[in-house]
Coordinates of C-alpha atoms in Angstrom, one line a residue:
M1 CA 0.0 0.0 0.0
D2 CA 2.0 3.0 -1.3
K3 CA -0.4 5.9 -0.8
R4 CA -2.0 6.9 2.5
Y5 CA -5.2 9.0 2.6
K6 CA -6.3 11.6 5.2
H7 CA -9.2 10.7 7.5
I8 CA -11.2 12.7 10.1
E9 CA -13.3 10.7 12.6
L10 CA -16.4 12.2 14.3
F11 CA -18.2 10.3 17.1
A12 CA -14.9 8.4 17.4
G13 CA -15.9 6.3 20.5
C14 CA -13.1 4.0 21.7
G15 CA -11.5 3.8 18.2
G16 CA -13.0 0.8 16.4
M17 CA -13.6 2.7 13.1
S18 CA -10.2 4.5 13.3
L19 CA -8.4 1.2 13.9
G20 CA -10.0 -0.4 10.8
L21 CA -9.5 2.6 8.6
D22 CA -5.8 2.8 9.6
A23 CA -5.4 -0.7 8.4
A24 CA -7.2 0.2 5.2
G25 CA -4.7 3.0 4.4
F26 CA -6.1 6.1 6.1
D27 CA -4.1 8.4 8.4
L28 CA -6.0 10.2 11.2
Y29 CA -6.1 13.9 10.6
F30 CA -8.1 14.5 13.8
A31 CA -10.9 12.9 15.7
N32 CA -13.8 14.1 17.9
E33 CA -15.5 12.2 20.7
L34 CA -17.9 13.5 23.4
S35 CA -17.0 11.1 26.2
P36 CA -13.7 11.5 28.0
M37 CA -14.0 7.8 29.1
A38 CA -14.2 6.5 25.6
G39 CA -11.6 9.1 24.7
E40 CA -9.2 7.6 27.2
T41 CA -9.3 4.3 25.4
F42 CA -9.0 6.0 22.0
A43 CA -5.9 7.9 23.1
F44 CA -4.2 4.9 24.6
N45 CA -4.6 2.6 21.5
I46 CA -4.8 5.0 18.5
L47 CA -2.6 7.9 19.7
D48 CA -0.3 5.9 22.1
E49 CA -1.0 8.3 25.0
D50 CA -1.7 7.1 28.5
L51 CA -4.0 9.8 29.9
N52 CA -4.4 8.0 33.3
K53 CA -0.7 7.9 33.8
K54 CA -0.3 11.5 32.9
A55 CA -3.1 12.4 35.3
E56 CA -1.4 10.5 38.1
Q57 CA 1.9 12.4 37.4
G58 CA 0.2 15.8 37.2
E59 CA 1.0 16.2 33.5
V60 CA -1.2 17.7 30.8
A61 CA -2.4 15.7 27.8
G62 CA -0.4 16.1 24.6
K63 CA -2.5 14.5 21.9
V64 CA -5.9 15.0 23.5
K65 CA -7.5 18.4 23.6
W66 CA -10.8 19.6 25.3
I67 CA -13.1 21.8 23.2
N68 CA -14.6 23.0 26.5
S69 CA -14.2 22.0 30.1
N70 CA -15.0 23.1 33.6
F71 CA -11.5 22.1 34.6
A72 CA -8.1 23.6 33.7
E73 CA -5.7 21.7 31.4
N74 CA -3.5 20.7 34.4
D75 CA -6.4 19.1 36.1
L76 CA -6.5 16.0 33.9
S77 CA -7.9 13.7 36.5
S78 CA -11.1 15.8 36.8
R79 CA -11.4 16.1 33.1
L80 CA -11.3 12.3 32.6
R81 CA -14.3 12.0 34.9
E82 CA -16.2 15.1 33.8
N83 CA -19.8 14.9 32.7
P84 CA -19.5 15.9 29.1
F85 CA -23.0 17.4 29.0
L86 CA -21.9 19.9 31.7
A87 CA -18.6 20.7 30.0
K88 CA -20.3 22.7 27.2
N89 CA -20.4 25.9 29.2
G90 CA -17.0 25.4 30.8
P91 CA -14.5 28.3 30.8
F92 CA -11.5 26.4 29.6
S93 CA -10.7 25.4 26.0
D94 CA -7.5 23.9 24.5
I95 CA -8.1 24.8 20.9
S96 CA -7.4 28.0 19.0
T97 CA -5.2 27.1 16.0
L98 CA -4.9 24.2 13.5
Q99 CA -1.9 22.9 15.4
D100 CA -4.2 22.3 18.4
I101 CA -6.4 20.1 16.2
K102 CA -4.2 18.3 13.7
G103 CA -3.3 14.8 14.8
K104 CA -5.3 15.2 18.0
L105 CA -8.4 13.8 19.6
L106 CA -10.8 16.6 20.5
I107 CA -13.0 15.8 23.5
G108 CA -16.4 17.6 23.5
D109 CA -19.7 18.1 21.8
I110 CA -19.7 18.1 18.0
D111 CA -21.9 21.2 18.1
D112 CA -19.2 23.0 20.0
L113 CA -16.7 21.8 17.4
L114 CA -19.0 23.2 14.7
I115 CA -19.3 26.5 16.5
F116 CA -15.5 26.7 16.7
L117 CA -15.1 25.9 13.0
N118 CA -17.7 28.4 11.9
G119 CA -15.9 31.0 13.9
K120 CA -12.5 30.2 12.4
P121 CA -12.8 30.4 8.6
D122 CA -9.0 30.5 8.3
I123 CA -8.7 27.1 10.0
V124 CA -11.5 25.6 7.8
Q125 CA -9.6 26.9 4.7
Q126 CA -6.4 25.3 5.9
I127 CA -8.2 22.0 6.4
R128 CA -9.7 22.2 2.9
E129 CA -6.3 22.9 1.5
D130 CA -5.0 19.8 3.2
S131 CA -7.6 17.9 1.1
I132 CA -9.4 15.5 3.5
D133 CA -10.2 12.2 1.7
L134 CA -12.6 10.7 4.2
L135 CA -14.9 11.9 7.0
S136 CA -16.5 9.1 9.1
G137 CA -18.7 8.7 12.1
G138 CA -21.9 7.2 13.6
P139 CA -24.2 9.9 15.0
P140 CA -27.4 9.0 16.8
C141 CA -30.2 9.7 14.3
Q142 CA -33.2 7.5 15.0
S143 CA -35.6 10.4 15.2
F144 CA -33.9 12.8 12.8
S145 CA -36.1 14.7 10.4
L146 CA -35.3 17.8 8.2
A147 CA -39.0 18.5 7.6
G148 CA -40.3 17.9 11.1
R149 CA -39.4 19.3 14.5
R150 CA -36.6 16.8 15.0
Q151 CA -37.7 16.7 18.7
K152 CA -35.7 19.8 19.5
N153 CA -35.7 18.9 23.2
D154 CA -33.6 15.8 22.4
H155 CA -30.1 17.1 21.6
K156 CA -29.1 13.8 20.0
N157 CA -31.5 14.2 17.2
Q158 CA -29.7 17.3 16.0
L159 CA -26.3 15.5 15.6
P160 CA -26.7 14.2 12.0
L161 CA -27.3 17.8 10.8
S162 CA -24.1 18.9 12.6
F163 CA -22.3 16.0 11.0
A164 CA -23.5 17.0 7.6
K165 CA -22.6 20.6 8.2
I166 CA -19.1 19.8 9.1
A167 CA -18.9 17.8 5.9
G168 CA -20.1 20.8 4.1
L169 CA -17.4 23.0 5.7
I170 CA -14.3 20.8 5.2
R171 CA -15.4 19.2 1.9
P172 CA -14.0 15.7 2.2
K173 CA -14.1 13.5 -0.9
V174 CA -16.1 10.8 0.8
V175 CA -18.3 10.6 3.9
L176 CA -18.8 7.2 5.7
L177 CA -21.7 7.1 8.2
E178 CA -22.5 4.0 10.3
N179 CA -25.7 3.5 12.3
V180 CA -28.0 0.9 13.9
K181 CA -30.6 -1.0 11.9
G182 CA -33.3 1.1 13.7
I183 CA -32.5 4.1 11.6
T184 CA -34.5 2.3 8.8
S185 CA -37.7 2.0 10.9
P186 CA -40.2 4.9 10.4
F187 CA -41.0 7.3 13.2
I188 CA -44.2 9.4 13.5
E189 CA -43.9 13.1 14.1
E190 CA -46.9 15.4 14.1
G191 CA -48.9 12.7 12.3
N192 CA -46.4 12.2 9.5
K193 CA -44.2 9.2 8.9
Y194 CA -40.4 9.9 8.6
Y195 CA -37.5 7.6 7.8
A196 CA -34.3 8.9 9.6
W197 CA -32.0 7.3 7.0
L198 CA -33.8 9.1 4.2
E199 CA -33.7 12.4 6.1
V200 CA -30.0 12.1 6.7
S201 CA -29.4 11.3 3.0
K202 CA -31.2 14.5 2.1
A203 CA -29.1 16.5 4.6
F204 CA -25.9 15.4 2.9
V205 CA -27.3 16.2 -0.5
L206 CA -28.0 19.8 0.8
E207 CA -24.3 20.0 1.6
G208 CA -23.2 18.8 -1.9
F209 CA -22.8 15.1 -1.4
V210 CA -24.4 12.1 -3.3
P211 CA -25.4 9.3 -0.9
V212 CA -25.2 5.5 -1.6
C213 CA -27.0 3.6 1.2
M214 CA -26.8 0.0 2.3
M215 CA -27.9 -2.4 5.0
L216 CA -25.4 -5.0 5.8
N217 CA -24.4 -7.4 8.6
S218 CA -21.0 -7.7 10.2
K219 CA -21.1 -11.5 10.1
Y220 CA -20.8 -11.4 6.3
F221 CA -17.4 -9.7 6.7
G222 CA -15.7 -12.0 9.1
V223 CA -16.9 -10.5 12.4
A224 CA -18.1 -13.1 15.0
Q225 CA -21.3 -11.2 15.5
N226 CA -24.8 -11.1 14.0
R227 CA -24.8 -7.3 13.8
P228 CA -27.0 -5.6 11.2
R229 CA -25.9 -2.1 10.4
F230 CA -26.9 0.8 8.2
I231 CA -24.0 2.3 6.2
L232 CA -24.1 5.5 4.1
F233 CA -21.4 6.4 1.7
A234 CA -21.7 10.1 0.5
F235 CA -19.5 11.2 -2.3
R236 CA -18.6 14.9 -2.9
H237 CA -20.5 15.8 -6.1
D238 CA -17.4 16.3 -8.3
V239 CA -15.9 13.0 -7.0
F240 CA -19.3 11.3 -7.7
L241 CA -19.4 12.5 -11.3
E242 CA -15.9 11.0 -11.9
L243 CA -17.2 7.6 -10.5
L244 CA -20.3 7.9 -12.6
N245 CA -18.2 8.4 -15.6
K246 CA -16.1 5.4 -14.8
Y247 CA -18.9 3.1 -13.9
K248 CA -21.5 4.3 -16.5
S249 CA -23.9 1.4 -16.2
N250 CA -23.8 1.0 -12.4
V251 CA -27.4 1.0 -11.2
L252 CA -26.5 2.1 -7.7
L253 CA -24.7 5.2 -8.9
E254 CA -27.5 6.0 -11.4
F255 CA -30.1 5.7 -8.7
S256 CA -28.2 8.0 -6.3
A257 CA -27.7 10.5 -9.1
Q258 CA -31.4 10.7 -9.7
F259 CA -32.1 11.2 -5.9
Y260 CA -29.4 13.9 -5.7
Q261 CA -31.0 15.8 -8.5
K262 CA -34.5 15.5 -7.1
V263 CA -33.4 16.9 -3.7
V264 CA -31.5 19.8 -5.3
E265 CA -34.6 20.7 -7.4
N266 CA -37.0 20.4 -4.5
K267 CA -35.1 22.1 -1.6
D268 CA -38.2 24.0 -0.6
K269 CA -40.5 21.0 -0.4
L270 CA -38.3 18.2 0.9
E271 CA -41.2 16.5 2.6
E272 CA -42.5 15.5 -0.8
I273 CA -39.4 13.3 -1.3
T274 CA -40.2 9.9 0.2
V275 CA -38.9 6.4 0.3
K276 CA -40.5 5.9 -3.1
D277 CA -37.7 8.2 -4.5
F278 CA -34.7 6.4 -2.9
S279 CA -33.8 3.2 -1.2
Y280 CA -30.9 1.4 0.4
T281 CA -29.4 -1.9 -0.8
D282 CA -30.0 -4.8 1.7
I283 CA -27.4 -7.5 1.8
E284 CA -30.0 -10.1 2.6
S285 CA -32.0 -9.4 -0.6
A286 CA -29.3 -8.3 -3.0
P287 CA -26.0 -10.0 -2.0
E288 CA -24.8 -9.9 -5.6
L289 CA -24.3 -6.1 -5.3
F290 CA -21.9 -6.5 -2.5
D291 CA -19.0 -7.2 -4.9
G292 CA -16.3 -4.9 -3.7
V293 CA -16.9 -2.3 -6.5
I294 CA -19.2 0.3 -4.8
L295 CA -20.4 -1.8 -1.9
P296 CA -18.0 -3.9 0.3
K297 CA -17.3 -7.5 -0.9
I298 CA -18.9 -10.3 1.1
R299 CA -16.2 -12.5 2.7
N300 CA -18.3 -15.0 4.7
N301 CA -21.6 -16.6 3.5
Q302 CA -24.0 -18.8 5.3
G303 CA -22.1 -21.8 6.8
Q304 CA -18.9 -19.7 7.0
F305 CA -19.9 -17.3 9.7
V306 CA -17.4 -17.1 12.7
S307 CA -19.0 -18.7 15.7
A308 CA -18.8 -17.8 19.4
N309 CA -16.6 -20.9 20.0
E310 CA -14.2 -19.8 17.3
A311 CA -14.1 -16.3 18.7
I312 CA -13.5 -16.9 22.4
G313 CA -13.0 -20.7 22.9
D314 CA -9.2 -20.3 23.3
I315 CA -9.5 -17.7 26.1
R316 CA -12.4 -19.4 28.0
R317 CA -10.5 -19.6 31.3
T318 CA -10.0 -16.4 33.3
N319 CA -7.8 -17.6 36.1
I320 CA -4.7 -17.6 33.9
T321 CA -2.7 -14.9 32.1
Y322 CA -2.7 -15.0 28.3
S323 CA -0.1 -13.3 26.1
G324 CA -0.3 -12.4 22.5
S325 CA 2.4 -14.8 21.5
K326 CA 0.4 -17.7 22.7
V327 CA -2.5 -16.9 20.4
T328 CA -1.1 -18.7 17.3
R329 CA -4.2 -19.8 15.4
G330 CA -7.8 -19.2 14.7
Y331 CA -9.9 -16.0 14.9
G332 CA -7.9 -14.3 17.6
H333 CA -4.7 -14.9 15.7
N334 CA -6.2 -13.5 12.5
L335 CA -7.3 -10.4 14.3
N336 CA -3.8 -9.9 15.8
E337 CA -2.2 -10.4 12.4
T338 CA -4.7 -8.0 10.6
F339 CA -4.3 -5.3 13.2
K340 CA -0.6 -5.5 14.1
Y341 CA 0.8 -4.6 17.5
K342 CA 3.0 -1.7 16.8
K343 CA 5.1 -1.8 20.0
S344 CA 8.1 -4.1 20.4
G345 CA 7.9 -7.4 22.3
D346 CA 5.0 -9.4 23.5
F347 CA 1.8 -8.2 25.2
E348 CA -0.4 -9.4 28.0
I349 CA -4.1 -9.8 27.1
K350 CA -6.0 -7.4 29.3
N351 CA -9.7 -6.7 30.2
H352 CA -10.3 -10.4 30.9
D353 CA -11.5 -10.2 34.5
P354 CA -14.7 -12.2 35.2
R355 CA -17.6 -10.7 37.1
K356 CA -18.7 -12.5 40.3
H357 CA -22.1 -14.1 40.4
T358 CA -24.4 -15.5 43.1
F359 CA -25.7 -19.1 43.0
D360 CA -29.0 -17.9 41.7
V361 CA -27.4 -16.2 38.7
K362 CA -25.2 -19.2 37.9
A363 CA -28.1 -21.6 38.1
R364 CA -30.1 -19.4 35.7
F365 CA -27.2 -19.3 33.3
R366 CA -26.9 -23.1 33.3
F367 CA -30.6 -23.3 32.6
Y368 CA -30.2 -21.0 29.6
Q369 CA -27.3 -23.0 28.3
V370 CA -29.3 -26.2 28.5
I371 CA -32.5 -25.0 26.8
N372 CA -30.4 -23.6 23.9
E373 CA -30.0 -27.3 23.0
F374 CA -33.7 -28.1 22.9
Q375 CA -35.3 -28.7 19.5
N376 CA -38.8 -29.0 18.1
G377 CA -40.2 -26.0 19.9
L378 CA -39.4 -27.3 23.3
K379 CA -37.2 -24.3 24.1
K380 CA -40.4 -22.2 24.3
G381 CA -41.9 -24.7 26.7
A382 CA -38.8 -24.4 28.9
V383 CA -39.0 -20.6 28.8
D384 CA -42.7 -20.8 29.8
L385 CA -41.8 -23.1 32.7
F386 CA -39.1 -20.7 33.8
T387 CA -41.4 -17.7 33.7
G388 CA -44.3 -19.4 35.4
K389 CA -46.6 -19.7 32.4
P390 CA -48.9 -22.8 32.2
V391 CA -47.2 -25.8 30.6
S392 CA -49.3 -28.8 29.5
A393 CA -48.7 -32.3 30.8
E394 CA -47.6 -33.4 27.4
T395 CA -45.1 -30.6 27.1
S396 CA -43.9 -31.3 30.7
E397 CA -43.3 -34.9 29.8
K398 CA -41.3 -34.0 26.7
L399 CA -39.3 -31.4 28.6
M400 CA -38.4 -33.9 31.2
A401 CA -37.1 -36.3 28.6
E402 CA -34.8 -33.5 27.4
F403 CA -33.7 -32.4 30.8
Q404 CA -32.6 -35.9 31.6
N405 CA -29.8 -35.5 29.0
Y406 CA -28.2 -32.5 30.8
S407 CA -27.0 -31.5 34.2
L408 CA -28.5 -28.4 35.8
Y409 CA -27.0 -26.4 38.6
F410 CA -28.3 -27.1 42.1
K411 CA -27.7 -26.4 45.7
Q412 CA -27.2 -29.7 47.6
N413 CA -26.2 -30.0 51.3
G414 CA -24.7 -26.5 51.2
D415 CA -22.7 -27.2 48.1
E416 CA -23.2 -26.0 44.5
V417 CA -23.3 -29.0 42.2
Y418 CA -24.2 -30.1 38.6
K419 CA -26.7 -32.9 38.5
I420 CA -29.4 -34.4 36.2
P421 CA -32.8 -33.6 37.6
R422 CA -34.9 -36.6 38.7
N423 CA -38.2 -35.3 37.6
I424 CA -40.0 -32.2 36.3
E425 CA -41.0 -31.2 39.8
E426 CA -37.4 -30.8 40.7
V427 CA -36.8 -28.6 37.7
K428 CA -39.9 -26.5 38.6
K429 CA -38.6 -26.1 42.2
L430 CA -35.2 -25.0 40.9
V431 CA -36.6 -22.3 38.5
E432 CA -39.0 -21.1 41.2
S433 CA -36.1 -20.5 43.5
I434 CA -34.1 -18.4 41.0
P435 CA -36.6 -15.9 39.6
T436 CA -35.5 -12.8 37.7
K437 CA -37.0 -9.7 36.1
K438 CA -34.4 -9.7 33.3
H439 CA -36.1 -11.8 30.7
S440 CA -33.7 -10.7 28.0
Q441 CA -31.0 -12.9 29.5
R442 CA -29.9 -15.9 27.5
A443 CA -26.8 -18.0 26.7
L444 CA -24.6 -17.7 23.7
F445 CA -25.1 -20.4 21.0
E446 CA -21.7 -22.1 20.8
Y447 CA -21.7 -22.6 17.0
E448 CA -23.3 -19.3 15.9
P449 CA -22.1 -15.7 15.8
A450 CA -22.8 -13.7 19.0
P451 CA -25.9 -11.5 19.0
A452 CA -25.6 -7.7 18.5
Q453 CA -26.9 -6.7 22.0
L454 CA -23.6 -6.6 23.9
T455 CA -23.6 -3.2 25.6
I456 CA -25.4 -4.6 28.7
P457 CA -23.0 -7.1 30.3
D458 CA -25.7 -8.9 32.3
D459 CA -27.8 -10.0 29.3
I460 CA -25.6 -12.7 27.7
C461 CA -23.8 -15.6 29.4
H462 CA -21.2 -18.0 28.2
Y463 CA -22.1 -21.1 26.3
H464 CA -19.8 -23.5 28.2
M465 CA -21.2 -25.5 31.2
E466 CA -18.0 -24.9 33.2
T467 CA -18.2 -21.2 32.6
L468 CA -21.4 -19.9 34.3
R469 CA -20.7 -16.2 33.9
T470 CA -21.3 -13.2 31.7
M471 CA -18.7 -12.2 29.0
T472 CA -15.6 -10.4 30.0
V473 CA -14.8 -7.1 28.2
R474 CA -12.1 -9.0 26.3
E475 CA -14.6 -11.6 25.0
M476 CA -16.9 -8.9 24.0
A477 CA -14.0 -7.2 22.2
R478 CA -13.2 -10.5 20.4
F479 CA -16.8 -10.6 19.1
Q480 CA -16.4 -7.1 17.9
S481 CA -13.2 -8.0 16.1
F482 CA -10.8 -6.0 18.2
P483 CA -7.2 -7.4 18.4
D484 CA -6.0 -8.7 21.7
W485 CA -3.5 -5.9 22.3
F486 CA -6.3 -3.3 22.2
E487 CA -6.8 -2.3 25.8
F488 CA -10.0 -0.7 27.1
R489 CA -9.5 2.0 29.7
S490 CA -11.5 3.8 32.4
K491 CA -14.3 2.2 34.5
V492 CA -15.4 -1.4 33.7
T493 CA -19.1 -0.7 34.2
T494 CA -21.4 1.9 35.7
G495 CA -24.9 2.3 37.1
G496 CA -27.5 4.7 38.5
E497 CA -27.5 8.3 37.4
S498 CA -24.0 7.9 36.0
R499 CA -25.4 5.8 33.2
K500 CA -26.7 9.0 31.6
F501 CA -23.2 10.2 30.8
E502 CA -20.6 7.6 31.6
V503 CA -19.3 5.3 28.9
P504 CA -17.5 2.4 30.7
Q505 CA -15.6 -0.4 29.0
Y506 CA -18.5 -2.7 28.3
T507 CA -20.4 0.2 26.6
Q508 CA -17.3 1.3 24.7
V509 CA -17.0 -2.2 23.2
G510 CA -20.7 -2.6 22.4
N511 CA -21.0 0.9 20.8
A512 CA -17.9 0.5 18.7
V513 CA -17.8 -0.1 14.9
P514 CA -16.2 -3.5 14.5
P515 CA -12.6 -2.8 13.2
L516 CA -12.9 -5.7 10.7
L517 CA -16.0 -4.2 9.2
A518 CA -14.4 -0.7 9.2
L519 CA -11.4 -2.2 7.4
Q520 CA -13.4 -3.6 4.6
L521 CA -15.5 -0.4 4.2
G522 CA -12.3 1.5 4.2
E523 CA -10.8 -0.7 1.5
V524 CA -13.7 0.0 -0.8
V525 CA -13.3 3.8 -0.3
Y526 CA -9.6 3.5 -0.7
S527 CA -10.0 1.7 -4.0
L528 CA -12.5 4.2 -5.3
L529 CA -10.3 7.1 -4.3
T530 CA -7.3 5.5 -5.9
E531 CA -9.2 4.9 -9.1

């Protein structure tokens, strides 16, 4: 790879997108992230700066700057634990020139970054002259609408517009937006139906970009997770025209060109442009279009998806220390080879500390593991039994026949033991003694990719009978395709009122763009830019 392109990352999180794009050939020009907790992880892995160590030594950050803060630059400890929503009106700011921005991670609200850029046309011009190739990010936009009120009391629903406006300011050649599948579901506002993905597409057209939209799933790209995601490529109009000239018969580009023209011609009546005028390409219904030309190339088809066992089976035990040099095969090894460790020597695999569980929790986890094996609709009967719903005598008999093939987790004479239940009444007595309100809990399927819902650590338990616990941060990171050297920083988890603004390790992992997916999206953009 001879040429390297320039990349700006908004909504950077802990660094999953940036890690993948770096491997695809993009150098980070600057990044922006709201949360200082996620920013600490980003700085440690992407910028090689240990903010916690600097805070302990009373030093200031070198590669991380705060757009606004209530704390001075030399009070790094307080900055790392600051509520970012209260930092907006803080009296301290670290940025005033391009040198304060270039190569840095900027902690703070994207709207404050936009205000700064709007007030510094000379800096914007310098950034334009540096010719940014790619602007990427994943803003929350489930209820975003250009035509409607955009629920102005919800700050998050303004963020896509800020993202688009920054694109309009700095004029990158390509924009890459990642979001959850929910962006494609309609929402109702003042009696009208809106589609956030369509509204966001219009917003980028208004800034001079032509969108190409897709719905894909990370499991098709080698990630050990069933993770549907909406992706938007938006090409600056002049760049798009070059692509259209090169790929004259490409239906995706032609369709996007028509949509762009319609939005431009109907700026004053955007509400009349509906889903009938534009659509996204779904990998489930049109896999042939994911060929690596405009859309990323499918790497794993049905029967080739990476399973939970392949992803984390080699690090199942948590009472030993693993080193990178010992991961010599399989999925973990492939990740470590794809995203190379840039420091000399070996590394210890961190973030693999298990959470402690009571007997009740472990007994529930074993129950979930066992019923994952049930066939012919019996799993539903087992769930009904667990939740106290009526179960017929016939179903109870069939359930007992299944339970006699597995050991459940019991308390016996003061000890915790595995044993095969003697009858259905013993199973009923067990489940009645371990009730829970968390009916979203379940066990991983050993030979299937992990589910997408990994931000809440209590929801998913391990698939192995000797491992009655939730996932460690490291296992979650494996599912998300992070290499083993990537270390997650700040608090492991949080709760209470702190949930509203803290982004602990589990949330950092769950919210991240899988680096392996980012790599393959980046490779497509790299190829198009090179051509």
